[in-house]
């Protein structure tokens, strides 16, 4: 059965690979992005080439109205939303806690915590059966950083993902009897642009080499996990965490 999926941060990295796999199943995908319009257009083309339908939607997940609008635009284009990948996220440059500035912490928490909670709130307003929705699946993008803490790198980022884990536990309980499953993926070191944006372009390869599997993961490997949680194959799974991290 076809599904309508909204992917925040769908223009690049893990979001893009997930969009592509949704397209291969013939699903309809709303590809949210914040500033890279060209990347979003490329993702839309990839989804269409794979056999699905897609639109790009600009919007900042930390902006309440943008989030409300992205849900409305998705439903207008493709009908009721049956899946949300709550994926947009950012990191800062390598820093110890003692050196964190308040501006940087606000930026991280605004996008990764407020953004994730706003997206989850809108999903909780439209997807539950009791609210006239069709039910479905919400997949929150956490990180292995949440339990590991990311000492001397970005404890603020790790903490923001801890908040995503708590969101997953709480919201999954709220919506379990209302047709909506809520789970989280905790990726390890995955080759995407996020490491360069944090000033360490070689980080995934360098630290990935020290993990039990001895390598970084790919965005496609994470997307496979997202797809399982979005699909009906995981129909009895909610409130859980899937670590895709090569054993680390
Ligand atoms: P990425 O390649 O840097 O892509 C980030 C995506 O998020 C882009 O599509 C970007 O849009 C979008 N974005 C950033 N800020 C946004 C905002 N305020 N509103 C809407 N969209 C926004 O990152 P990634 O590695 O795929 O990461 C995706 C998720 O996985 C993040 O939550 C990240 O924390 C998590 N994760 C990644 C790793 C890893 O090793 N890569 C590990 C653990 C967890 P533009 O293209 O417009 O900039």
Short mmCIF file of C-alpha atoms and ligand atoms in Angstrom, two decimals:
data_model
loop_
_atom_site.label_atom_id
_atom_site.label_comp_id
_atom_site.label_asym_id
_atom_site.label_seq_id
_atom_site.Cartn_x
_atom_site.Cartn_y
_atom_site.Cartn_z
CA UNK A 1 0.00 0.00 0.00
CA UNK A 2 1.29 3.47 -0.85
CA UNK A 3 2.34 5.73 1.98
CA UNK A 4 2.85 9.48 2.40
CA UNK A 5 6.09 10.24 4.21
CA UNK A 6 7.44 13.58 5.46
CA UNK A 7 11.21 13.56 5.94
CA UNK A 8 12.72 16.55 7.75
CA UNK A 9 16.27 17.18 6.59
CA UNK A 10 15.49 15.04 3.55
CA UNK A 11 17.73 16.91 1.14
CA UNK A 12 21.03 15.26 2.06
CA UNK A 13 22.65 12.37 3.95
CA UNK A 14 20.47 9.88 5.80
CA UNK A 15 17.26 11.74 4.89
CA UNK A 16 18.05 11.61 1.19
CA UNK A 17 18.82 7.87 1.21
CA UNK A 18 15.57 7.23 3.08
CA UNK A 19 13.65 9.30 0.53
CA UNK A 20 15.19 7.30 -2.29
CA UNK A 21 14.17 3.97 -0.72
CA UNK A 22 10.62 5.28 -0.14
CA UNK A 23 10.53 6.19 -3.83
CA UNK A 24 11.58 2.68 -4.79
CA UNK A 25 8.45 1.37 -3.04
CA UNK A 26 6.31 3.85 -4.99
CA UNK A 27 5.59 5.97 -1.91
CA UNK A 28 5.08 9.75 -1.90
CA UNK A 29 7.73 11.78 -0.12
CA UNK A 30 7.88 15.37 1.12
CA UNK A 31 11.56 16.34 1.23
CA UNK A 32 12.06 19.10 3.79
CA UNK A 33 15.25 21.17 3.75
CA UNK A 34 16.36 24.40 5.39
CA UNK A 35 18.62 26.13 2.86
CA UNK A 36 20.10 23.79 0.23
CA UNK A 37 17.43 24.04 -2.46
CA UNK A 38 19.63 22.39 -5.10
CA UNK A 39 20.23 19.33 -2.90
CA UNK A 40 16.50 19.05 -2.19
CA UNK A 41 15.73 19.22 -5.93
CA UNK A 42 18.29 16.48 -6.53
CA UNK A 43 16.63 14.29 -3.88
CA UNK A 44 13.21 14.87 -5.46
CA UNK A 45 14.66 13.73 -8.80
CA UNK A 46 16.15 10.61 -7.15
CA UNK A 47 12.78 9.69 -5.61
CA UNK A 48 11.01 10.15 -8.94
CA UNK A 49 13.67 8.15 -10.80
CA UNK A 50 13.19 5.35 -8.27
CA UNK A 51 9.43 5.27 -8.98
CA UNK A 52 7.90 7.46 -6.28
CA UNK A 53 6.42 10.94 -6.06
CA UNK A 54 8.16 13.81 -4.30
CA UNK A 55 8.04 17.51 -3.52
CA UNK A 56 10.62 19.71 -1.81
CA UNK A 57 9.48 21.88 1.10
CA UNK A 58 11.68 24.62 2.53
CA UNK A 59 11.35 25.17 6.26
CA UNK A 60 13.26 25.39 9.52
CA UNK A 61 12.20 22.71 12.01
CA UNK A 62 12.92 25.16 14.84
CA UNK A 63 10.27 27.54 13.47
CA UNK A 64 6.76 26.61 14.63
CA UNK A 65 4.93 28.05 11.62
CA UNK A 66 7.36 26.38 9.19
CA UNK A 67 6.64 23.02 10.82
CA UNK A 68 2.86 23.54 10.72
CA UNK A 69 3.16 24.55 7.06
CA UNK A 70 5.30 21.55 6.07
CA UNK A 71 2.68 19.15 7.43
CA UNK A 72 -0.11 21.02 5.60
CA UNK A 73 1.79 21.13 2.30
CA UNK A 74 2.59 17.41 2.51
CA UNK A 75 -1.04 16.44 3.11
CA UNK A 76 -2.23 18.80 0.37
CA UNK A 77 0.14 17.27 -2.18
CA UNK A 78 -0.21 13.59 -1.29
CA UNK A 79 -3.08 13.03 1.16
CA UNK A 80 -2.94 11.98 4.83
CA UNK A 81 0.56 11.58 6.27
CA UNK A 82 1.29 8.00 7.32
CA UNK A 83 4.98 8.33 8.14
CA UNK A 84 7.29 11.00 9.55
CA UNK A 85 11.06 10.76 9.66
CA UNK A 86 12.04 13.31 12.31
CA UNK A 87 15.57 13.54 10.99
CA UNK A 88 16.86 17.14 10.66
CA UNK A 89 19.83 17.73 12.95
CA UNK A 90 23.09 19.62 13.33
CA UNK A 91 26.37 19.38 15.25
CA UNK A 92 28.83 22.03 16.40
CA UNK A 93 32.60 22.06 16.20
CA UNK A 94 34.68 19.94 18.57
CA UNK A 95 34.59 21.50 22.06
CA UNK A 96 34.75 20.59 25.74
CA UNK A 97 31.76 21.55 27.88
CA UNK A 98 33.80 24.29 29.59
CA UNK A 99 34.22 26.08 26.24
CA UNK A 100 30.62 25.89 24.97
CA UNK A 101 29.05 29.27 24.20
CA UNK A 102 25.43 29.96 24.97
CA UNK A 103 24.83 30.91 21.30
CA UNK A 104 26.08 27.54 20.11
CA UNK A 105 24.08 25.60 22.72
CA UNK A 106 20.91 27.54 21.77
CA UNK A 107 21.49 26.73 18.09
CA UNK A 108 21.97 23.01 18.77
CA UNK A 109 19.01 22.75 21.16
CA UNK A 110 16.77 24.86 18.91
CA UNK A 111 17.25 22.59 15.91
CA UNK A 112 17.74 19.21 17.53
CA UNK A 113 15.40 19.46 20.53
CA UNK A 114 12.78 22.15 19.87
CA UNK A 115 12.74 21.16 16.18
CA UNK A 116 12.28 17.45 16.90
CA UNK A 117 9.57 18.15 19.48
CA UNK A 118 7.68 20.54 17.16
CA UNK A 119 7.73 17.97 14.36
CA UNK A 120 6.57 15.26 16.78
CA UNK A 121 3.80 17.53 18.07
CA UNK A 122 2.42 18.16 14.60
CA UNK A 123 2.60 14.44 13.83
CA UNK A 124 0.69 13.77 17.06
CA UNK A 125 -1.97 16.25 15.94
CA UNK A 126 -2.67 14.74 12.53
CA UNK A 127 -1.71 11.04 12.50
CA UNK A 128 -3.68 9.42 15.41
CA UNK A 129 -6.85 7.55 14.49
CA UNK A 130 -8.77 9.44 17.19
CA UNK A 131 -7.88 12.71 15.47
CA UNK A 132 -9.11 11.58 12.05
CA UNK A 133 -5.68 10.43 10.87
CA UNK A 134 -4.77 7.07 9.39
CA UNK A 135 -2.20 6.09 12.02
CA UNK A 136 1.32 5.26 10.94
CA UNK A 137 4.91 5.44 12.05
CA UNK A 138 7.17 8.20 13.41
CA UNK A 139 10.91 7.55 13.25
CA UNK A 140 13.03 9.90 15.35
CA UNK A 141 16.70 10.30 14.41
CA UNK A 142 18.67 10.06 17.62
CA UNK A 143 22.35 9.11 17.86
CA UNK A 144 24.64 6.70 19.67
CA UNK A 145 26.03 9.96 21.08
CA UNK A 146 23.03 10.03 23.46
CA UNK A 147 24.21 7.14 25.65
CA UNK A 148 27.94 7.70 24.92
CA UNK A 149 28.02 11.43 25.83
CA UNK A 150 30.54 12.68 23.21
CA UNK A 151 33.06 13.96 25.78
CA UNK A 152 35.40 16.69 24.47
CA UNK A 153 33.53 16.73 21.18
CA UNK A 154 29.93 17.86 21.63
CA UNK A 155 28.14 17.00 24.83
CA UNK A 156 25.47 19.55 23.86
CA UNK A 157 24.68 17.52 20.71
CA UNK A 158 24.69 14.26 22.70
CA UNK A 159 22.29 15.77 25.21
CA UNK A 160 20.00 16.99 22.44
CA UNK A 161 19.75 13.39 21.24
CA UNK A 162 19.07 12.25 24.81
CA UNK A 163 16.02 14.52 24.64
CA UNK A 164 15.01 12.81 21.39
CA UNK A 165 15.24 9.43 23.14
CA UNK A 166 12.95 10.65 25.93
CA UNK A 167 10.55 12.04 23.32
CA UNK A 168 10.49 8.60 21.72
CA UNK A 169 9.64 6.84 24.97
CA UNK A 170 6.98 9.33 26.02
CA UNK A 171 5.24 9.84 22.69
CA UNK A 172 5.26 6.14 21.86
CA UNK A 173 3.36 5.50 25.08
CA UNK A 174 0.89 8.32 24.38
CA UNK A 175 0.10 7.08 20.86
CA UNK A 176 0.46 3.29 21.15
CA UNK A 177 -3.29 2.66 21.35
CA UNK A 178 -4.07 5.30 18.72
CA UNK A 179 -2.54 3.66 15.65
CA UNK A 180 0.80 5.47 15.68
CA UNK A 181 4.13 3.78 16.43
CA UNK A 182 7.10 5.89 17.54
CA UNK A 183 10.65 4.58 17.45
CA UNK A 184 14.18 5.97 17.21
CA UNK A 185 17.27 5.09 15.26
CA UNK A 186 20.64 5.69 16.92
CA UNK A 187 23.25 5.84 14.14
CA UNK A 188 26.94 5.58 14.92
CA UNK A 189 29.59 7.04 12.63
CA UNK A 190 27.97 7.53 9.26
CA UNK A 191 29.61 9.05 6.17
CA UNK A 192 27.61 12.24 5.50
CA UNK A 193 28.23 15.98 5.25
CA UNK A 194 27.45 16.45 8.95
CA UNK A 195 31.06 15.78 9.99
CA UNK A 196 32.45 18.47 7.68
CA UNK A 197 29.84 20.88 9.01
CA UNK A 198 31.29 20.16 12.47
CA UNK A 199 34.80 20.94 11.23
CA UNK A 200 35.94 17.28 11.06
CA UNK A 201 35.39 15.99 7.50
CA UNK A 202 37.47 12.85 8.18
CA UNK A 203 35.71 12.02 11.48
CA UNK A 204 33.49 9.15 10.31
CA UNK A 205 36.39 7.33 8.61
CA UNK A 206 38.88 8.08 11.40
CA UNK A 207 36.70 7.13 14.39
CA UNK A 208 34.80 4.49 12.43
CA UNK A 209 38.08 2.59 12.01
CA UNK A 210 38.22 2.19 15.80
CA UNK A 211 34.76 0.62 16.11
CA UNK A 212 34.21 -3.15 16.39
CA UNK A 213 33.36 -3.39 12.68
CA UNK A 214 36.37 -1.24 11.80
CA UNK A 215 34.61 1.15 9.45
CA UNK A 216 32.10 3.96 9.17
CA UNK A 217 28.55 3.18 8.06
CA UNK A 218 26.73 4.58 5.06
CA UNK A 219 23.58 6.67 4.92
CA UNK A 220 22.00 3.83 2.93
CA UNK A 221 22.65 1.39 5.79
CA UNK A 222 20.82 3.69 8.20
CA UNK A 223 18.00 4.26 5.73
CA UNK A 224 17.34 0.50 5.60
CA UNK A 225 16.56 0.61 9.33
CA UNK A 226 14.31 3.63 8.91
CA UNK A 227 12.43 1.79 6.17
CA UNK A 228 11.79 -1.20 8.42
CA UNK A 229 10.40 1.05 11.15
CA UNK A 230 8.24 2.94 8.62
CA UNK A 231 6.92 -0.28 7.09
CA UNK A 232 4.17 -2.57 8.29
CA UNK A 233 6.85 -5.26 8.83
CA UNK A 234 7.53 -3.61 12.21
CA UNK A 235 3.83 -3.45 13.15
CA UNK A 236 4.38 -4.64 16.77
CA UNK A 237 7.40 -2.39 17.39
CA UNK A 238 7.03 0.87 19.29
CA UNK A 239 9.03 2.82 21.86
CA UNK A 240 12.23 1.10 20.85
CA UNK A 241 15.73 2.13 19.78
CA UNK A 242 17.56 0.64 16.84
CA UNK A 243 21.33 1.16 17.03
CA UNK A 244 22.91 1.17 13.55
CA UNK A 245 26.47 1.66 14.62
CA UNK A 246 28.76 -1.23 13.72
CA UNK A 247 28.84 -2.48 17.31
CA UNK A 248 29.92 0.77 18.96
P1 LIG B 1 23.57 15.99 6.90
O1 LIG B 1 24.09 15.16 5.79
O2 LIG B 1 24.39 17.13 7.43
O3 LIG B 1 22.12 16.54 6.47
C1 LIG B 1 21.42 17.36 7.35
C2 LIG B 1 20.03 17.58 6.82
O4 LIG B 1 19.27 18.31 7.79
C3 LIG B 1 20.01 18.41 5.55
O5 LIG B 1 18.97 17.92 4.74
C4 LIG B 1 19.71 19.82 6.06
O6 LIG B 1 19.09 20.65 5.08
C5 LIG B 1 18.75 19.48 7.18
N1 LIG B 1 18.63 20.52 8.21
C6 LIG B 1 19.59 21.05 9.01
N2 LIG B 1 19.07 21.97 9.83
C7 LIG B 1 17.73 22.03 9.56
C8 LIG B 1 16.66 22.78 10.07
N3 LIG B 1 16.83 23.69 11.04
N4 LIG B 1 15.43 22.58 9.54
C9 LIG B 1 15.24 21.67 8.53
N5 LIG B 1 16.22 20.92 8.03
C10 LIG B 1 17.46 21.10 8.53
O7 LIG B 1 23.21 15.11 8.19
P2 LIG B 1 23.02 13.52 8.39
O8 LIG B 1 24.32 12.97 8.81
O9 LIG B 1 22.25 12.91 7.29
O10 LIG B 1 22.13 13.58 9.71
C11 LIG B 1 20.75 13.32 9.74
C12 LIG B 1 20.36 13.02 11.19
O11 LIG B 1 21.10 11.89 11.64
C13 LIG B 1 20.69 14.17 12.16
O12 LIG B 1 19.66 14.30 13.11
C14 LIG B 1 21.96 13.69 12.84
O13 LIG B 1 22.12 14.25 14.11
C15 LIG B 1 21.72 12.19 12.88
N6 LIG B 1 22.95 11.40 13.03
C16 LIG B 1 23.93 11.42 12.08
C17 LIG B 1 25.09 10.68 12.30
C18 LIG B 1 26.22 10.66 11.31
O14 LIG B 1 27.31 10.14 11.64
N7 LIG B 1 26.05 11.17 10.10
C19 LIG B 1 25.24 9.93 13.46
C20 LIG B 1 24.21 9.94 14.40
C21 LIG B 1 23.07 10.67 14.18
P3 LIG B 1 19.95 21.51 3.99
O15 LIG B 1 20.38 20.52 2.94
O16 LIG B 1 18.98 22.53 3.49
O17 LIG B 1 21.09 22.11 4.74
#
